[in-house]
mmCIF file of C-alpha atoms in Angstrom:
data_model
loop_
_atom_site.group_PDB
_atom_site.id
_atom_site.type_symbol
_atom_site.label_atom_id
_atom_site.label_comp_id
_atom_site.label_asym_id
_atom_site.label_seq_id
_atom_site.Cartn_x
_atom_site.Cartn_y
_atom_site.Cartn_z
ATOM 1 C CA MET A 22 42.910 -3.905 -13.140
ATOM 2 C CA ILE A 23 42.857 -5.988 -9.963
ATOM 3 C CA SER A 24 45.581 -3.847 -8.466
ATOM 4 C CA SER A 25 44.071 -0.593 -9.375
ATOM 5 C CA GLY A 26 41.823 0.626 -6.728
ATOM 6 C CA ILE A 27 41.651 0.929 -3.011
ATOM 7 C CA ASN A 28 41.032 -2.817 -1.800
ATOM 8 C CA ALA A 29 41.271 -4.701 1.494
ATOM 9 C CA GLU A 30 44.932 -5.167 1.316
ATOM 10 C CA TYR A 31 45.807 -1.626 0.377
ATOM 11 C CA GLY A 32 43.424 0.520 2.394
ATOM 12 C CA GLY A 33 42.972 -1.969 5.200
ATOM 13 C CA ALA A 34 46.605 -2.366 6.048
ATOM 14 C CA TYR A 35 47.125 1.343 5.821
ATOM 15 C CA GLU A 36 44.158 2.169 8.142
ATOM 16 C CA VAL A 37 45.503 -0.376 10.687
ATOM 17 C CA ALA A 38 49.020 0.744 10.447
ATOM 18 C CA ARG A 39 48.002 4.486 10.677
ATOM 19 C CA ALA A 40 46.079 3.834 13.771
ATOM 20 C CA HIS A 41 48.776 2.135 15.398
ATOM 21 C CA PHE A 42 51.413 4.948 14.659
ATOM 22 C CA THR A 43 49.087 7.906 15.443
ATOM 23 C CA PRO A 44 50.366 9.641 18.394
ATOM 24 C CA GLU A 45 48.241 9.503 21.501
ATOM 25 C CA ASP A 46 47.388 13.307 21.191
ATOM 26 C CA GLY A 47 45.752 12.647 17.834
ATOM 27 C CA SER A 48 48.185 14.797 15.899
ATOM 28 C CA PRO A 49 48.531 13.977 12.273
ATOM 29 C CA LEU A 50 51.279 11.720 11.085
ATOM 30 C CA PRO A 51 54.054 13.212 8.931
ATOM 31 C CA PHE A 52 53.447 12.845 5.154
ATOM 32 C CA SER A 53 56.673 10.689 4.842
ATOM 33 C CA THR A 54 55.135 8.216 7.319
ATOM 34 C CA LYS A 55 51.900 8.134 5.433
ATOM 35 C CA VAL A 56 53.841 7.300 2.243
ATOM 36 C CA ALA A 57 55.706 4.544 4.041
ATOM 37 C CA LEU A 58 52.530 3.037 5.416
ATOM 38 C CA ALA A 59 50.790 3.242 1.888
ATOM 39 C CA ALA A 60 53.885 1.612 0.225
ATOM 40 C CA MET A 61 53.576 -1.328 2.765
ATOM 41 C CA GLY A 62 49.961 -1.631 1.974
ATOM 42 C CA GLY A 63 50.565 -1.720 -1.663
ATOM 43 C CA THR A 64 53.350 -4.317 -1.473
ATOM 44 C CA LEU A 65 51.042 -6.663 0.455
ATOM 45 C CA GLY A 66 48.270 -6.179 -1.884
ATOM 46 C CA ILE A 67 50.095 -6.933 -4.985
ATOM 47 C CA LEU A 68 51.952 -10.086 -3.621
ATOM 48 C CA ALA A 69 48.344 -11.510 -3.277
ATOM 49 C CA GLY A 70 46.869 -9.977 -6.409
ATOM 50 C CA ASN A 71 49.555 -10.349 -8.964
ATOM 51 C CA PRO A 72 48.365 -13.865 -10.527
ATOM 52 C CA ALA A 73 44.773 -12.366 -11.103
ATOM 53 C CA ASP A 74 46.267 -9.292 -12.621
ATOM 54 C CA VAL A 75 48.343 -11.469 -15.080
ATOM 55 C CA VAL A 76 45.148 -13.329 -16.067
ATOM 56 C CA ASN A 77 43.220 -10.182 -16.463
ATOM 57 C CA VAL A 78 45.874 -8.602 -18.932
ATOM 58 C CA ARG A 79 46.029 -11.945 -20.830
ATOM 59 C CA MET A 80 42.312 -12.220 -21.197
ATOM 60 C CA GLN A 81 41.979 -8.751 -22.579
ATOM 61 C CA ASN A 82 44.864 -9.126 -24.824
ATOM 62 C CA ASP A 83 43.515 -12.452 -26.082
ATOM 63 C CA MET A 84 40.417 -10.759 -27.242
ATOM 64 C CA ARG A 85 42.427 -8.424 -29.545
ATOM 65 C CA LEU A 86 44.176 -11.255 -31.402
ATOM 66 C CA PRO A 87 43.083 -12.843 -34.557
ATOM 67 C CA VAL A 88 40.762 -15.672 -33.986
ATOM 68 C CA ALA A 89 43.317 -18.315 -35.062
ATOM 69 C CA GLN A 90 45.791 -16.955 -32.598
ATOM 70 C CA ARG A 91 43.535 -16.745 -29.467
ATOM 71 C CA VAL A 92 44.193 -18.978 -26.532
ATOM 72 C CA GLY A 93 40.564 -18.856 -25.642
ATOM 73 C CA TYR A 94 40.410 -18.273 -21.911
ATOM 74 C CA ARG A 95 36.856 -19.220 -20.760
ATOM 75 C CA HIS A 96 37.092 -17.548 -17.337
ATOM 76 C CA VAL A 97 39.614 -16.561 -14.644
ATOM 77 C CA PHE A 98 40.247 -19.963 -13.201
ATOM 78 C CA HIS A 99 40.633 -21.450 -16.784
ATOM 79 C CA GLY A 100 43.185 -18.614 -17.363
ATOM 80 C CA LEU A 101 45.043 -19.546 -14.236
ATOM 81 C CA TYR A 102 45.113 -23.165 -15.110
ATOM 82 C CA THR A 103 46.171 -22.585 -18.735
ATOM 83 C CA ILE A 104 49.058 -20.151 -17.865
ATOM 84 C CA VAL A 105 50.433 -22.519 -15.180
ATOM 85 C CA ARG A 106 50.015 -25.712 -17.426
ATOM 86 C CA VAL A 107 51.712 -24.019 -20.335
ATOM 87 C CA GLU A 108 54.287 -21.614 -18.903
ATOM 88 C CA GLY A 109 54.620 -22.727 -15.410
ATOM 89 C CA LEU A 110 53.778 -21.328 -11.971
ATOM 90 C CA THR A 111 56.218 -18.527 -12.275
ATOM 91 C CA ALA A 112 54.347 -17.078 -15.167
ATOM 92 C CA LEU A 113 51.755 -15.975 -12.762
ATOM 93 C CA TYR A 114 54.256 -13.525 -11.390
ATOM 94 C CA ARG A 115 55.359 -12.082 -14.750
ATOM 95 C CA GLY A 116 55.544 -8.266 -14.197
ATOM 96 C CA LEU A 117 55.793 -8.406 -10.625
ATOM 97 C CA GLN A 118 58.969 -6.112 -10.805
ATOM 98 C CA ALA A 119 56.897 -3.429 -12.419
ATOM 99 C CA ASN A 120 53.781 -4.267 -10.429
ATOM 100 C CA ILE A 121 55.185 -3.716 -7.080
ATOM 101 C CA PRO A 122 56.382 -0.169 -7.628
ATOM 102 C CA ARG A 123 53.039 0.479 -9.608
ATOM 103 C CA SER A 124 51.065 -0.968 -6.648
ATOM 104 C CA ILE A 125 53.167 1.333 -4.206
ATOM 105 C CA LEU A 126 52.594 4.369 -6.312
ATOM 106 C CA ILE A 127 48.867 4.006 -6.723
ATOM 107 C CA ASN A 128 48.504 3.419 -2.905
ATOM 108 C CA ILE A 129 50.556 6.554 -2.198
ATOM 109 C CA GLY A 130 48.351 8.440 -4.627
ATOM 110 C CA GLN A 131 45.031 7.244 -3.572
ATOM 111 C CA VAL A 132 45.485 6.769 0.115
ATOM 112 C CA ALA A 133 48.509 8.747 1.412
ATOM 113 C CA CYS A 134 47.722 11.795 -0.906
ATOM 114 C CA TYR A 135 43.999 11.590 0.027
ATOM 115 C CA ASP A 136 44.843 11.641 3.851
ATOM 116 C CA GLN A 137 47.316 14.632 3.164
ATOM 117 C CA ALA A 138 45.030 16.525 0.915
ATOM 118 C CA LYS A 139 42.054 16.202 3.364
ATOM 119 C CA GLN A 140 44.394 17.493 6.217
ATOM 120 C CA ALA A 141 45.464 20.402 4.119
ATOM 121 C CA VAL A 142 41.754 21.247 3.076
ATOM 122 C CA LEU A 143 40.693 21.034 6.670
ATOM 123 C CA GLY A 144 43.738 23.267 7.527
ATOM 124 C CA LEU A 145 42.102 25.972 5.436
ATOM 125 C CA GLY A 146 39.197 26.161 8.035
ATOM 126 C CA ILE A 147 36.758 24.416 5.806
ATOM 127 C CA GLN A 148 34.275 22.306 7.741
ATOM 128 C CA ASP A 149 34.586 18.525 7.242
ATOM 129 C CA GLY A 150 31.912 17.156 4.994
ATOM 130 C CA ILE A 151 31.234 15.667 1.573
ATOM 131 C CA GLY A 152 32.860 18.682 -0.153
ATOM 132 C CA VAL A 153 35.999 18.151 1.572
ATOM 133 C CA HIS A 154 35.948 14.498 0.865
ATOM 134 C CA PHE A 155 35.130 15.068 -2.801
ATOM 135 C CA LEU A 156 37.896 17.504 -3.293
ATOM 136 C CA SER A 157 40.471 15.441 -1.405
ATOM 137 C CA SER A 158 39.541 12.375 -3.270
ATOM 138 C CA PHE A 159 39.720 14.178 -6.687
ATOM 139 C CA ILE A 160 43.147 15.299 -5.840
ATOM 140 C CA ALA A 161 44.157 11.759 -4.724
ATOM 141 C CA GLY A 162 42.648 10.104 -8.073
ATOM 142 C CA THR A 163 44.584 12.537 -10.304
ATOM 143 C CA MET A 164 47.845 11.976 -8.245
ATOM 144 C CA ALA A 165 47.396 8.265 -8.342
ATOM 145 C CA THR A 166 47.021 8.343 -12.196
ATOM 146 C CA THR A 167 49.968 10.771 -12.772
ATOM 147 C CA LEU A 168 52.186 8.544 -10.425
ATOM 148 C CA THR A 169 51.243 5.129 -11.842
ATOM 149 C CA GLN A 170 50.648 5.746 -15.697
ATOM 150 C CA PRO A 171 54.283 5.138 -16.728
ATOM 151 C CA VAL A 172 54.736 2.036 -14.656
ATOM 152 C CA ASP A 173 51.398 0.780 -15.696
ATOM 153 C CA VAL A 174 52.467 1.150 -19.544
ATOM 154 C CA VAL A 175 55.754 -0.814 -18.743
ATOM 155 C CA LYS A 176 53.807 -3.371 -16.635
ATOM 156 C CA THR A 177 51.126 -4.016 -19.238
ATOM 157 C CA ARG A 178 53.717 -4.574 -22.090
ATOM 158 C CA LEU A 179 55.781 -6.795 -19.915
ATOM 159 C CA MET A 180 52.675 -8.969 -19.094
ATOM 160 C CA GLN A 181 51.319 -9.202 -22.591
ATOM 161 C CA GLY A 182 53.699 -11.747 -23.754
ATOM 162 C CA THR A 183 57.247 -13.154 -23.747
ATOM 163 C CA GLN A 184 58.957 -10.760 -26.232
ATOM 164 C CA TYR A 185 60.371 -8.864 -23.325
ATOM 165 C CA ASN A 186 62.884 -10.515 -20.780
ATOM 166 C CA SER A 187 63.256 -7.522 -18.360
ATOM 167 C CA ILE A 188 61.817 -4.178 -17.267
ATOM 168 C CA ALA A 189 64.845 -2.539 -18.798
ATOM 169 C CA GLN A 190 63.985 -3.961 -22.250
ATOM 170 C CA VAL A 191 60.393 -2.558 -22.055
ATOM 171 C CA VAL A 192 61.590 0.947 -20.861
ATOM 172 C CA VAL A 193 64.118 1.162 -23.671
ATOM 173 C CA ALA A 194 61.707 -0.007 -26.280
ATOM 174 C CA THR A 195 59.004 2.552 -24.885
ATOM 175 C CA ALA A 196 61.448 5.312 -24.615
ATOM 176 C CA LYS A 197 62.239 5.047 -28.351
ATOM 177 C CA GLU A 198 58.712 6.049 -28.985
ATOM 178 C CA GLY A 199 59.124 9.360 -27.236
ATOM 179 C CA PRO A 200 58.653 10.312 -23.558
ATOM 180 C CA MET A 201 54.949 10.769 -23.804
ATOM 181 C CA ALA A 202 54.760 6.936 -24.829
ATOM 182 C CA PHE A 203 54.938 6.412 -20.984
ATOM 183 C CA TYR A 204 51.608 8.357 -20.729
ATOM 184 C CA LYS A 205 49.650 6.632 -23.368
ATOM 185 C CA GLY A 206 46.076 5.967 -22.190
ATOM 186 C CA PHE A 207 46.412 8.555 -19.485
ATOM 187 C CA ILE A 208 42.928 10.229 -20.101
ATOM 188 C CA PRO A 209 41.112 6.728 -19.994
ATOM 189 C CA ALA A 210 43.032 5.685 -16.949
ATOM 190 C CA TRP A 211 42.200 9.134 -15.269
ATOM 191 C CA ILE A 212 38.493 8.735 -16.124
ATOM 192 C CA ARG A 213 38.493 5.130 -14.668
ATOM 193 C CA LEU A 214 40.524 5.891 -11.631
ATOM 194 C CA SER A 215 39.356 9.318 -10.351
ATOM 195 C CA PRO A 216 35.557 8.455 -10.162
ATOM 196 C CA GLN A 217 36.421 5.218 -8.436
ATOM 197 C CA THR A 218 38.754 7.006 -5.905
ATOM 198 C CA ILE A 219 36.136 9.662 -5.317
ATOM 199 C CA LEU A 220 33.317 7.203 -4.856
ATOM 200 C CA THR A 221 35.357 4.904 -2.588
ATOM 201 C CA TRP A 222 36.435 7.805 -0.304
ATOM 202 C CA VAL A 223 33.019 9.488 -0.153
ATOM 203 C CA PHE A 224 31.381 6.166 0.785
ATOM 204 C CA LEU A 225 34.134 5.272 3.217
ATOM 205 C CA GLU A 226 33.854 8.609 5.099
ATOM 206 C CA ARG A 227 30.219 8.186 5.307
ATOM 207 C CA LEU A 228 30.731 4.696 6.880
ATOM 208 C CA ARG A 229 33.207 6.319 9.381
ATOM 209 C CA ILE A 230 30.561 8.563 10.460
ATOM 210 C CA ILE A 231 27.862 5.739 10.813
ATOM 211 C CA PHE A 232 30.399 3.248 12.367
ATOM 212 C CA PRO A 233 33.099 5.426 13.989
ATOM 213 C CA PRO A 234 36.223 3.658 15.045
ATOM 214 C CA LYS A 235 36.546 2.724 18.563
#
């Protein structure tokens, strides 16, 4: 998904804000502050990325329909044009109510939890290095998946069509299937998100070493 992953809006906004709020003595920020900064980055990111996320979901769903019922999106720009032409500009922001909390949660999991996990691991006396980065990012990827999967299920169902008019309708319909319905697809989501999180942070930490912040 466009909003899943550490992108420029999410991680970039967090890094800039963290650098601004870090005390002059270099002491770590409280976890609550990290969560607040990550939430801000997630909100900014999804406001920019929601239209692309809608098109992504629609194109994937379209391929699952019988041939006679398919819209036949040719590419992302054709998807944007078709959705706006048929349903109006506001259709590109379907699911935003669910996407904002989802984006906030995934950023808290991937960014704030990584920051906190790394601080905790280093606090055990373990030398900073790729092992610390791997373990911290593994924890972050798992936390991100756990936090976001229920919201992701609701968001995807809301975006797939017009049968739901509100988040409440989706939540009620999903709850009728049982509480574990909110965690449908957890393992595939974890398999996708955790390696992505690990690779991103491992490479980012290497870049920090090569190009240290001034």
